[in-house]
Amino acid sequence: MTRALALVLVLLASLLTVAPSSAAAAPGVVRVSGSQANWQLTVDGAPFQVKGLTWGPPVSEAAQRMPDLKAMGVNTVRTWGTDGTSAPLFDAAAANGIKVIAGFWLQPGGGPGSGGCVNYVTDTNYKSTVLAEFTRWVDVYKGHPGVLMWNVGNESVLGMQNCFSGAELENQRTAYTRFVNDVARAIHGIDPDHPVTSTDAWTGAWPYYKANAPDLDLYAVNAYNAVCQIRADWEAGGYTKPYILTEGGPAGEWEVPDDVNGVPAEPSDVAKRDGYRHAWDCLTAHTGVALGGTLFHYGTEQDFGGVWFNLVPGNEKRLSYYSVAAAFGGNPGANTPPVISRMDLSRVTDVPAGAEFTIDVTASDPDGDALSYAVMLNSKYIDNAGALVPASFAGSGPLTVRAPDRLGVWKVYVYARDGHGNVGIESRSFRVVAPTPDGENVALGRTATASSYQQVGNGAPFPPSNVVDGALSTRWASDWSDPQWLTVDLGEVTTFQHVQLVWEAAYGRAYEIRSSDNGVDWRTVYATTNGDGGVDGIDVAASGRYIRVYGTGRGTGWGYSLYELGVYRRT
């Protein structure tokens, strides 16, 4: 065999090896076609209505989870970012006949409270950097059969209100949407076969897109309880492009009334179920303009937001999961979740710290399955924590639950499980208050002194007198060092049987309670090295004129902080 012939054979082998892979990866050509108010999305010429969910699990789980989405009738998933890690998601989606709305994140994304504060008028470096990054990944994935369209940005027009105001806010929104148009034009130059859109919250961004982003093929909008308003806004705005919904579903935390404790009243599982279907029906009623949507959210998190919105928190299916599947014409299985029709707390606004209260729950299972229960707690409205933690409880109806000993408004969640991977979840808020000890608080209104107190900062000063004013809205806060002390002068030697410490978030892990008759010679009447904050109720048999809390080990990186120090004499 000659060298030339060998080279030809190698080349032919190479071509034969590459050809099947290239054929398998042939992209679908996606178009927005039609005319004013009579548009449709097509894939390779065939009509395509977006029936989708936003994607929450890790990309590494895509192959495992895409068959479940397919069973639900889902044909599209939406992401917020696209980069070198996205290939397994595109691959798994395409293998299951599902398309991806591939997102690109721009600051300040995510609406109020999110992202950074890029200056779109002056920051040419940021714009050139992200443009190069976006077009890089468009070039990489434009030939992938999993791609449906490109989505530039998420709620940045809304989010700019956290960075700018007045005329400058308007300048920034104009500059941002002009940059979105630059990105759309650049993407079209690389990939003419997939549309480009841009997402913002509600329809407030659409006038900016109309004026500044003519190269967008369609608009995209995030709306929850307001989905049914989109059509009226589109008609009133005189828009000439169709749209898709990129987040939607039942009412969010920002859309519901406050409950008796002043926090958003989370909709019931039944209301969420109905909210998804209502949103989808309103969207699809705008025929020829609304080209479908991705509802929020195919996620497995079991935190505060996950329980509010996720269809499969903890990999358990809820009523909302089956509602979305029905809307999309899917068939995910016949066994459906338990329904909690009632959840009443014995105390709602005044649960003493560490005390028991009851939850009366009425739940049923459509399939007659036996139910088991779990109770979880969340402190978001105290410290912005997202996690749900197990609560100590007993019984099966009513449930007897022990309250935490940290003051403030908590949320309690009841899970009803059917043993077949389905769950019903309901939640309520309750307010933890300091218990009222027996006896007279002989420290109330007395003179208090301290080793230090915080004199500057938000809400400062925090003097020691705040711990004896009888108000849980004021507090003492020390310097951020050890040791620190707080002393109350009872006026005369007094016997007492109970001390109550109501800690703020900055609590004492290791501290002593000391008493003295003269303010010089001290005796320790209580000591701990494992304090956990909240409300400490301590029974003692002691006497003294001066009562001192002496902290030797802080429980946080801050100082020591007490709302109240109560010294109780029981007669």
XYZ file of C-alpha atoms in Angstrom:
571
model
C 0.000 0.000 0.000
C 1.392 3.374 -1.003
C 1.693 6.257 1.430
C -0.776 8.295 -0.649
C -3.350 5.486 -0.633
C -2.946 5.041 3.080
C -3.618 8.735 3.635
C -6.743 8.545 1.477
C -8.040 5.560 3.437
C -7.389 7.331 6.744
C -9.234 10.386 5.475
C -12.208 8.294 4.334
C -12.338 6.526 7.684
C -12.285 9.861 9.409
C -15.155 11.143 7.282
C -17.189 8.005 7.906
C -16.626 8.374 11.622
C -17.637 12.038 11.739
C -20.618 11.880 9.389
C -23.066 9.980 11.633
C -22.278 12.252 14.585
C -22.790 15.358 12.462
C -26.070 14.037 11.115
C -27.303 13.220 14.614
C -26.427 16.728 15.769
C -28.234 18.510 12.933
C -30.036 21.492 14.459
C -33.736 22.117 14.109
C -34.475 25.402 12.359
C -36.678 27.465 14.654
C -38.663 30.377 13.305
C -41.141 32.959 14.520
C -43.415 33.138 11.493
C -46.729 34.705 10.569
C -48.057 38.230 10.759
C -49.421 40.686 13.324
C -51.421 38.801 15.993
C -51.235 35.642 13.891
C -47.799 34.336 14.750
C -46.563 30.862 15.486
C -43.315 29.234 16.483
C -42.121 26.500 14.162
C -39.395 23.880 14.395
C -38.340 22.605 10.984
C -41.580 24.050 9.630
C -43.854 22.284 12.112
C -45.886 24.363 14.623
C -44.400 24.301 18.111
C -46.160 25.562 21.248
C -43.804 25.973 24.188
C -45.036 23.698 26.983
C -42.320 24.042 29.518
C -40.886 24.359 32.973
C -37.940 26.276 34.309
C -35.048 23.946 35.098
C -33.782 23.693 38.682
C -31.795 20.484 39.330
C -28.056 20.183 38.681
C -27.130 19.669 35.046
C -25.568 16.372 36.092
C -29.089 15.061 36.795
C -30.506 16.003 33.405
C -30.352 12.520 31.877
C -32.046 11.065 34.949
C -34.857 13.619 35.065
C -35.724 14.391 31.446
C -37.876 11.258 31.045
C -40.077 12.497 33.917
C -40.490 15.855 32.203
C -41.356 14.114 28.957
C -44.009 12.073 30.787
C -45.492 15.346 32.051
C -45.920 16.548 28.474
C -43.081 19.048 28.749
C -41.384 19.929 25.464
C -39.183 22.801 26.695
C -37.040 23.750 29.672
C -35.742 27.219 30.390
C -32.346 28.054 31.914
C -30.807 31.307 33.160
C -27.203 30.662 32.131
C -25.325 28.913 29.318
C -21.651 27.955 29.381
C -19.285 25.038 29.067
C -21.239 22.992 31.622
C -24.488 23.103 29.639
C -23.807 20.284 27.171
C -25.269 17.436 29.308
C -28.509 19.395 29.667
C -28.784 19.976 25.916
C -27.900 16.327 25.274
C -30.447 14.918 27.725
C -33.158 17.276 26.508
C -32.615 16.370 22.855
C -32.563 12.662 23.664
C -36.087 13.038 25.085
C -37.507 15.296 22.391
C -37.237 18.382 24.623
C -35.890 21.799 23.633
C -34.006 24.347 25.751
C -34.538 28.083 26.038
C -30.891 28.837 26.711
C -30.401 31.823 28.958
C -27.618 34.361 29.349
C -27.367 36.247 32.655
C -26.905 40.012 32.749
C -26.523 42.251 35.778
C -28.539 43.334 37.681
C -30.532 40.173 37.025
C -33.260 38.616 39.089
C -35.329 41.680 39.887
C -35.361 43.563 43.203
C -32.428 42.844 45.463
C -30.352 40.859 42.993
C -27.221 41.196 40.927
C -24.706 43.983 40.668
C -24.989 47.556 39.462
C -23.406 47.755 36.044
C -23.476 51.135 34.338
C -24.729 50.334 30.845
C -24.110 53.903 29.698
C -20.372 53.940 30.480
C -19.124 50.417 31.207
C -17.951 49.341 27.777
C -15.622 46.721 29.262
C -18.480 44.820 30.905
C -20.557 44.935 27.751
C -17.758 43.790 25.486
C -16.800 41.011 27.894
C -20.269 39.504 28.215
C -20.968 39.931 24.514
C -17.843 37.918 23.723
C -18.851 35.282 26.267
C -22.411 34.962 24.988
C -21.437 34.712 21.349
C -18.760 32.181 22.236
C -21.369 29.774 23.619
C -23.842 30.481 20.858
C -21.159 29.429 18.408
C -20.498 26.257 20.423
C -24.136 25.162 20.775
C -25.872 26.642 17.718
C -25.741 23.256 15.990
C -27.196 21.346 18.931
C -30.668 19.855 18.378
C -31.589 20.705 21.974
C -31.553 24.473 21.394
C -34.910 26.207 20.894
C -33.916 29.851 21.310
C -31.541 32.216 23.111
C -32.740 34.362 26.026
C -30.682 37.433 26.947
C -31.048 38.729 30.533
C -33.571 38.183 33.298
C -35.482 40.985 35.065
C -32.687 43.512 34.685
C -34.949 46.393 33.671
C -36.828 45.879 36.927
C -33.673 45.257 38.961
C -32.118 48.569 37.947
C -34.384 50.340 40.421
C -31.993 49.096 43.108
C -29.071 50.833 41.440
C -30.389 54.070 39.979
C -33.265 56.514 40.248
C -34.866 59.367 38.385
C -33.501 60.366 34.996
C -30.432 58.172 35.423
C -32.637 55.104 35.893
C -34.308 55.873 32.575
C -30.922 56.370 30.910
C -29.728 53.016 32.198
C -32.848 51.162 31.101
C -32.514 52.631 27.643
C -28.822 51.732 27.479
C -29.498 48.213 28.757
C -32.182 47.434 26.197
C -30.004 48.880 23.434
C -27.257 46.525 24.554
C -29.721 43.625 24.524
C -30.392 44.547 20.923
C -26.646 44.544 20.187
C -26.455 41.039 21.654
C -29.457 39.879 19.625
C -27.923 41.227 16.431
C -24.606 39.525 17.179
C -26.325 36.207 17.916
C -28.278 36.407 14.660
C -25.015 36.918 12.826
C -23.647 33.669 14.263
C -26.850 31.642 14.420
C -29.643 32.634 12.029
C -31.586 29.466 12.802
C -32.741 30.198 16.370
C -34.747 33.174 17.659
C -33.533 35.569 20.336
C -35.679 36.921 23.174
C -35.168 38.762 26.454
C -36.952 38.278 29.762
C -38.087 40.822 32.300
C -40.614 40.946 35.122
C -44.205 41.724 34.175
C -44.609 43.878 31.063
C -42.971 47.086 32.322
C -39.867 46.410 30.225
C -41.756 46.024 26.972
C -41.901 49.756 26.107
C -38.094 49.823 26.364
C -37.764 46.748 24.152
C -40.205 48.235 21.645
C -38.188 51.433 21.431
C -34.654 50.043 21.641
C -34.513 46.334 20.717
C -36.042 45.811 17.277
C -33.787 42.803 16.611
C -35.516 40.657 19.230
C -37.677 38.057 17.526
C -40.145 37.937 20.402
C -40.540 39.174 23.961
C -40.454 37.102 27.152
C -42.063 37.870 30.487
C -42.051 36.602 34.066
C -45.472 36.926 35.685
C -47.193 34.891 38.358
C -50.551 36.069 39.658
C -50.452 38.701 36.900
C -50.305 36.303 33.930
C -53.884 37.079 33.028
C -53.030 40.777 32.695
C -50.405 40.253 29.993
C -52.833 40.198 27.094
C -54.435 43.509 28.063
C -50.982 45.088 28.444
C -49.892 43.777 25.043
C -52.983 45.161 23.350
C -52.789 48.519 25.148
C -49.083 48.882 24.277
C -49.582 48.437 20.550
C -46.841 45.812 20.350
C -45.842 44.158 17.108
C -44.053 41.072 18.398
C -45.344 37.866 20.005
C -44.212 36.698 23.407
C -43.622 33.689 25.619
C -43.967 33.317 29.374
C -40.614 32.399 30.929
C -41.770 32.190 34.565
C -45.332 31.859 35.759
C -47.668 30.092 38.099
C -49.610 30.802 41.281
C -49.312 33.963 43.351
C -45.851 34.693 44.729
C -44.810 36.032 48.116
C -44.915 39.577 46.738
C -48.519 39.220 45.481
C -50.477 37.840 48.426
C -51.998 39.667 51.424
C -50.335 39.532 54.817
C -51.694 37.219 57.475
C -52.473 38.079 61.093
C -48.760 38.045 61.932
C -47.920 40.508 59.182
C -46.182 38.104 56.808
C -47.298 36.929 53.331
C -50.031 34.305 53.517
C -48.804 31.386 51.431
C -51.484 29.897 49.161
C -52.684 26.396 49.917
C -51.594 23.416 47.842
C -55.033 23.435 46.221
C -54.745 27.142 45.381
C -51.294 26.579 43.886
C -52.602 23.684 41.815
C -55.407 25.832 40.465
C -53.040 28.787 39.996
C -50.864 26.892 37.536
C -53.821 25.852 35.434
C -55.346 29.322 35.554
C -52.063 30.894 34.421
C -51.722 28.424 31.551
C -55.316 28.937 30.410
C -54.920 32.733 30.391
C -51.673 32.465 28.460
C -52.919 30.100 25.780
C -56.123 32.100 25.319
C -54.017 34.806 23.664
C -53.876 32.866 20.421
C -51.590 34.018 17.666
C -49.534 36.126 20.091
C -48.633 34.057 23.163
C -46.506 31.211 21.832
C -46.518 29.191 25.071
C -44.425 29.351 28.186
C -42.261 27.774 30.830
C -43.923 27.595 34.231
C -41.975 27.881 37.474
C -40.500 25.503 38.719
C -39.104 21.985 38.158
C -36.896 22.004 41.242
C -36.155 19.706 44.162
C -35.162 22.219 46.860
C -37.120 21.931 50.097
C -36.362 25.410 51.375
C -38.784 28.328 51.795
C -38.942 29.163 48.097
C -38.891 25.524 47.068
C -41.965 24.677 49.105
C -43.724 27.759 47.773
C -43.110 26.907 44.110
C -41.343 23.629 43.372
C -43.367 20.884 41.752
C -41.104 18.151 43.142
C -39.538 19.362 46.428
C -37.422 16.582 47.832
C -38.317 14.530 44.723
C -41.919 14.242 45.923
C -44.773 15.139 43.592
C -47.384 17.692 44.602
C -50.832 18.611 43.332
C -49.173 21.284 41.186
C -47.062 18.666 39.416
C -50.163 16.819 38.255
C -51.956 20.061 37.390
C -49.145 21.120 35.044
C -49.016 17.645 33.522
C -52.749 17.784 32.825
C -52.405 21.216 31.225
C -49.633 19.921 28.946
C -51.461 16.708 28.054
C -48.964 14.483 29.851
C -49.469 11.182 31.633
C -47.198 11.021 34.700
C -49.145 8.315 36.533
C -52.497 7.775 38.198
C -51.667 7.888 41.924
C -52.022 11.485 43.118
C -51.052 13.388 46.271
C -52.837 13.767 49.582
C -54.976 16.873 49.971
C -54.781 18.899 53.182
C -58.092 20.712 53.405
C -57.645 22.265 56.855
C -54.743 23.354 59.055
C -55.533 25.238 62.274
C -53.083 26.257 65.003
C -54.220 26.423 68.625
C -52.168 29.600 69.068
C -51.065 31.897 66.270
C -49.992 35.296 67.591
C -48.745 34.446 71.075
C -46.987 31.078 71.305
C -44.682 31.149 74.368
C -41.071 30.306 73.583
C -40.412 26.605 74.113
C -44.086 25.859 74.823
C -46.323 23.339 73.107
C -49.096 24.206 70.692
C -51.300 22.024 68.524
C -51.978 21.804 64.806
C -55.322 20.376 63.796
C -55.002 18.915 60.301
C -57.616 17.429 58.024
C -56.074 15.470 55.169
C -57.368 12.866 52.735
C -55.881 10.803 49.957
C -57.786 10.378 46.665
C -56.371 6.877 46.287
C -57.125 5.779 49.831
C -53.440 5.510 50.743
C -52.404 5.582 54.388
C -50.819 8.900 55.350
C -47.786 9.791 57.421
C -46.903 13.248 58.699
C -43.887 15.446 59.249
C -43.602 18.948 60.690
C -40.969 21.489 59.660
C -40.098 25.011 60.828
C -38.608 28.017 59.030
C -37.238 31.320 60.401
C -37.102 33.411 57.202
C -39.043 36.275 58.749
C -36.586 36.435 61.638
C -33.171 35.977 60.007
C -33.893 35.453 56.286
C -32.984 31.758 56.545
C -34.330 29.620 53.725
C -33.876 26.194 55.310
C -36.711 24.149 56.772
C -35.735 22.226 59.899
C -37.592 19.324 61.539
C -39.794 20.188 64.498
C -40.400 18.066 67.566
C -44.008 16.854 67.467
C -46.261 14.053 68.618
C -49.595 12.583 67.585
C -51.370 12.273 64.266
C -54.372 14.543 64.780
C -54.034 16.984 66.277
C -50.251 17.285 66.117
C -48.576 18.575 69.273
C -45.563 20.711 68.401
C -42.934 22.309 70.607
C -42.226 25.900 69.616
C -38.670 27.180 69.258
C -37.449 29.560 71.938
C -36.341 32.333 69.588
C -38.730 35.266 69.413
C -40.396 36.360 66.191
C -42.628 35.087 63.405
C -41.966 31.515 62.305
C -43.557 29.355 59.660
C -44.668 25.819 60.362
C -45.178 23.276 57.573
C -47.162 20.046 57.716
C -46.220 17.332 55.218
C -48.720 14.564 54.461
C -47.157 11.669 52.523
C -48.897 8.769 50.825
C -45.962 6.341 50.554
C -46.012 6.508 46.748
C -43.767 9.515 46.230
C -46.530 12.096 46.582
C -46.858 14.809 49.209
C -49.290 17.477 50.345
C -47.786 20.500 52.123
C -49.526 23.292 53.998
C -48.021 26.126 56.011
C -49.017 28.757 58.550
C -47.186 31.453 60.477
C -47.019 31.754 64.239
C -45.416 34.301 66.500
C -43.142 33.185 69.332
C -43.277 35.483 72.355
C -41.405 35.502 75.646
C -43.146 33.490 78.370
C -44.454 35.427 81.357
C -42.780 33.925 84.430
C -44.602 33.652 87.722
C -43.861 36.318 90.289
C -42.782 39.962 90.310
C -40.029 41.240 88.012
C -37.970 43.131 90.586
C -35.528 44.304 87.890
C -38.170 46.235 85.934
C -37.319 49.922 85.743
C -34.155 49.619 87.849
C -30.732 51.032 87.021
C -28.644 48.993 84.593
C -24.963 49.404 83.732
C -22.661 47.487 81.409
C -19.038 46.955 80.483
C -19.816 48.515 77.083
C -22.648 49.283 74.729
C -22.969 49.868 71.021
C -23.328 53.572 70.303
C -23.239 53.653 66.481
C -24.823 51.594 63.741
C -28.291 50.900 62.444
C -30.765 51.490 65.293
C -28.053 52.501 67.789
C -27.512 53.393 70.522
C -28.266 50.197 72.468
C -27.733 51.191 76.119
C -28.054 48.808 79.095
C -31.206 50.587 80.290
C -33.077 48.916 77.421
C -33.021 45.534 79.186
C -35.164 46.750 82.117
C -37.726 48.852 80.235
C -40.236 46.003 79.800
C -40.186 46.327 75.989
C -39.076 43.570 73.645
C -38.579 46.133 70.885
C -35.453 47.591 72.535
C -32.181 45.939 73.433
C -28.701 46.257 74.881
C -25.751 45.356 72.660
C -22.123 45.088 73.790
C -18.810 45.499 72.043
C -17.697 42.547 69.926
C -15.249 41.056 72.393
C -15.017 38.861 75.512
C -15.666 39.191 78.360
C -18.641 41.562 78.712
C -21.063 42.144 81.556
C -24.429 43.712 82.300
C -25.500 44.605 85.855
C -28.870 45.587 87.337
C -29.144 47.311 90.721
C -32.288 46.099 92.512
C -31.972 48.871 95.107
C -31.661 46.548 98.073
C -30.791 42.958 98.860
C -33.625 40.895 97.428
C -34.367 37.189 97.237
C -35.318 35.840 93.825
C -36.179 32.478 92.325
C -36.076 32.927 88.547
C -34.039 34.812 85.927
C -35.212 35.298 82.359
C -32.818 36.295 79.584
C -34.389 37.248 76.262
C -31.549 37.207 73.737
C -31.352 38.938 70.409
C -29.544 37.103 67.576
C -26.200 37.956 69.229
C -26.399 35.667 72.239
C -24.115 34.320 74.917
C -22.812 30.797 74.490
C -20.866 30.812 77.763
C -22.021 33.054 80.570
C -22.629 33.239 84.304
C -25.326 34.830 86.409
C -23.781 36.421 89.466
C -25.223 38.193 92.496
C -23.677 40.603 94.993
C -24.819 42.444 98.088
C -22.332 45.307 97.673
C -21.358 45.356 93.986
C -17.816 44.224 94.847
C -17.998 40.660 96.074
C -19.706 38.352 93.601
C -21.048 34.823 93.812
C -22.040 32.685 90.848
C -25.638 31.405 91.005
C -25.746 29.884 87.504
C -23.278 29.069 84.721
C -23.438 27.513 81.265
C -21.083 26.930 78.375
C -23.676 25.740 75.840
C -26.196 28.556 75.587
C -28.164 28.600 72.344
C -29.880 31.977 72.458
C -33.606 32.550 72.321
C -35.193 32.761 75.757
C -33.353 31.336 78.747
C -35.578 30.741 81.784
C -33.416 29.853 84.781
C -34.690 28.754 88.187
C -32.363 29.697 91.038
C -32.499 30.157 94.808
C -30.483 33.294 95.416
C -30.411 36.791 96.812
C -28.503 40.018 96.245
C -28.834 43.686 95.438
C -26.832 43.495 92.208
C -27.504 40.919 89.490
C -24.920 40.521 86.769
C -24.858 38.586 83.492
C -21.175 37.917 82.855
C -20.405 36.694 79.330
C -17.214 34.783 78.619
C -18.009 33.237 75.225
C -20.104 34.789 72.464
C -22.379 32.594 70.395
C -21.820 34.652 67.233
C -19.184 36.935 65.771
C -21.069 39.928 67.174
C -21.206 40.975 70.799
C -23.839 40.121 73.413
C -27.342 41.470 72.997
C -30.361 41.171 75.289
C -33.871 42.436 74.800
C -34.761 41.959 78.455
C -33.260 40.774 81.738
C -35.984 39.781 84.167
C -35.359 38.892 87.822
C -38.419 37.303 89.432
C -39.390 37.049 93.070
C -42.097 34.520 93.776
C -44.157 34.963 96.928
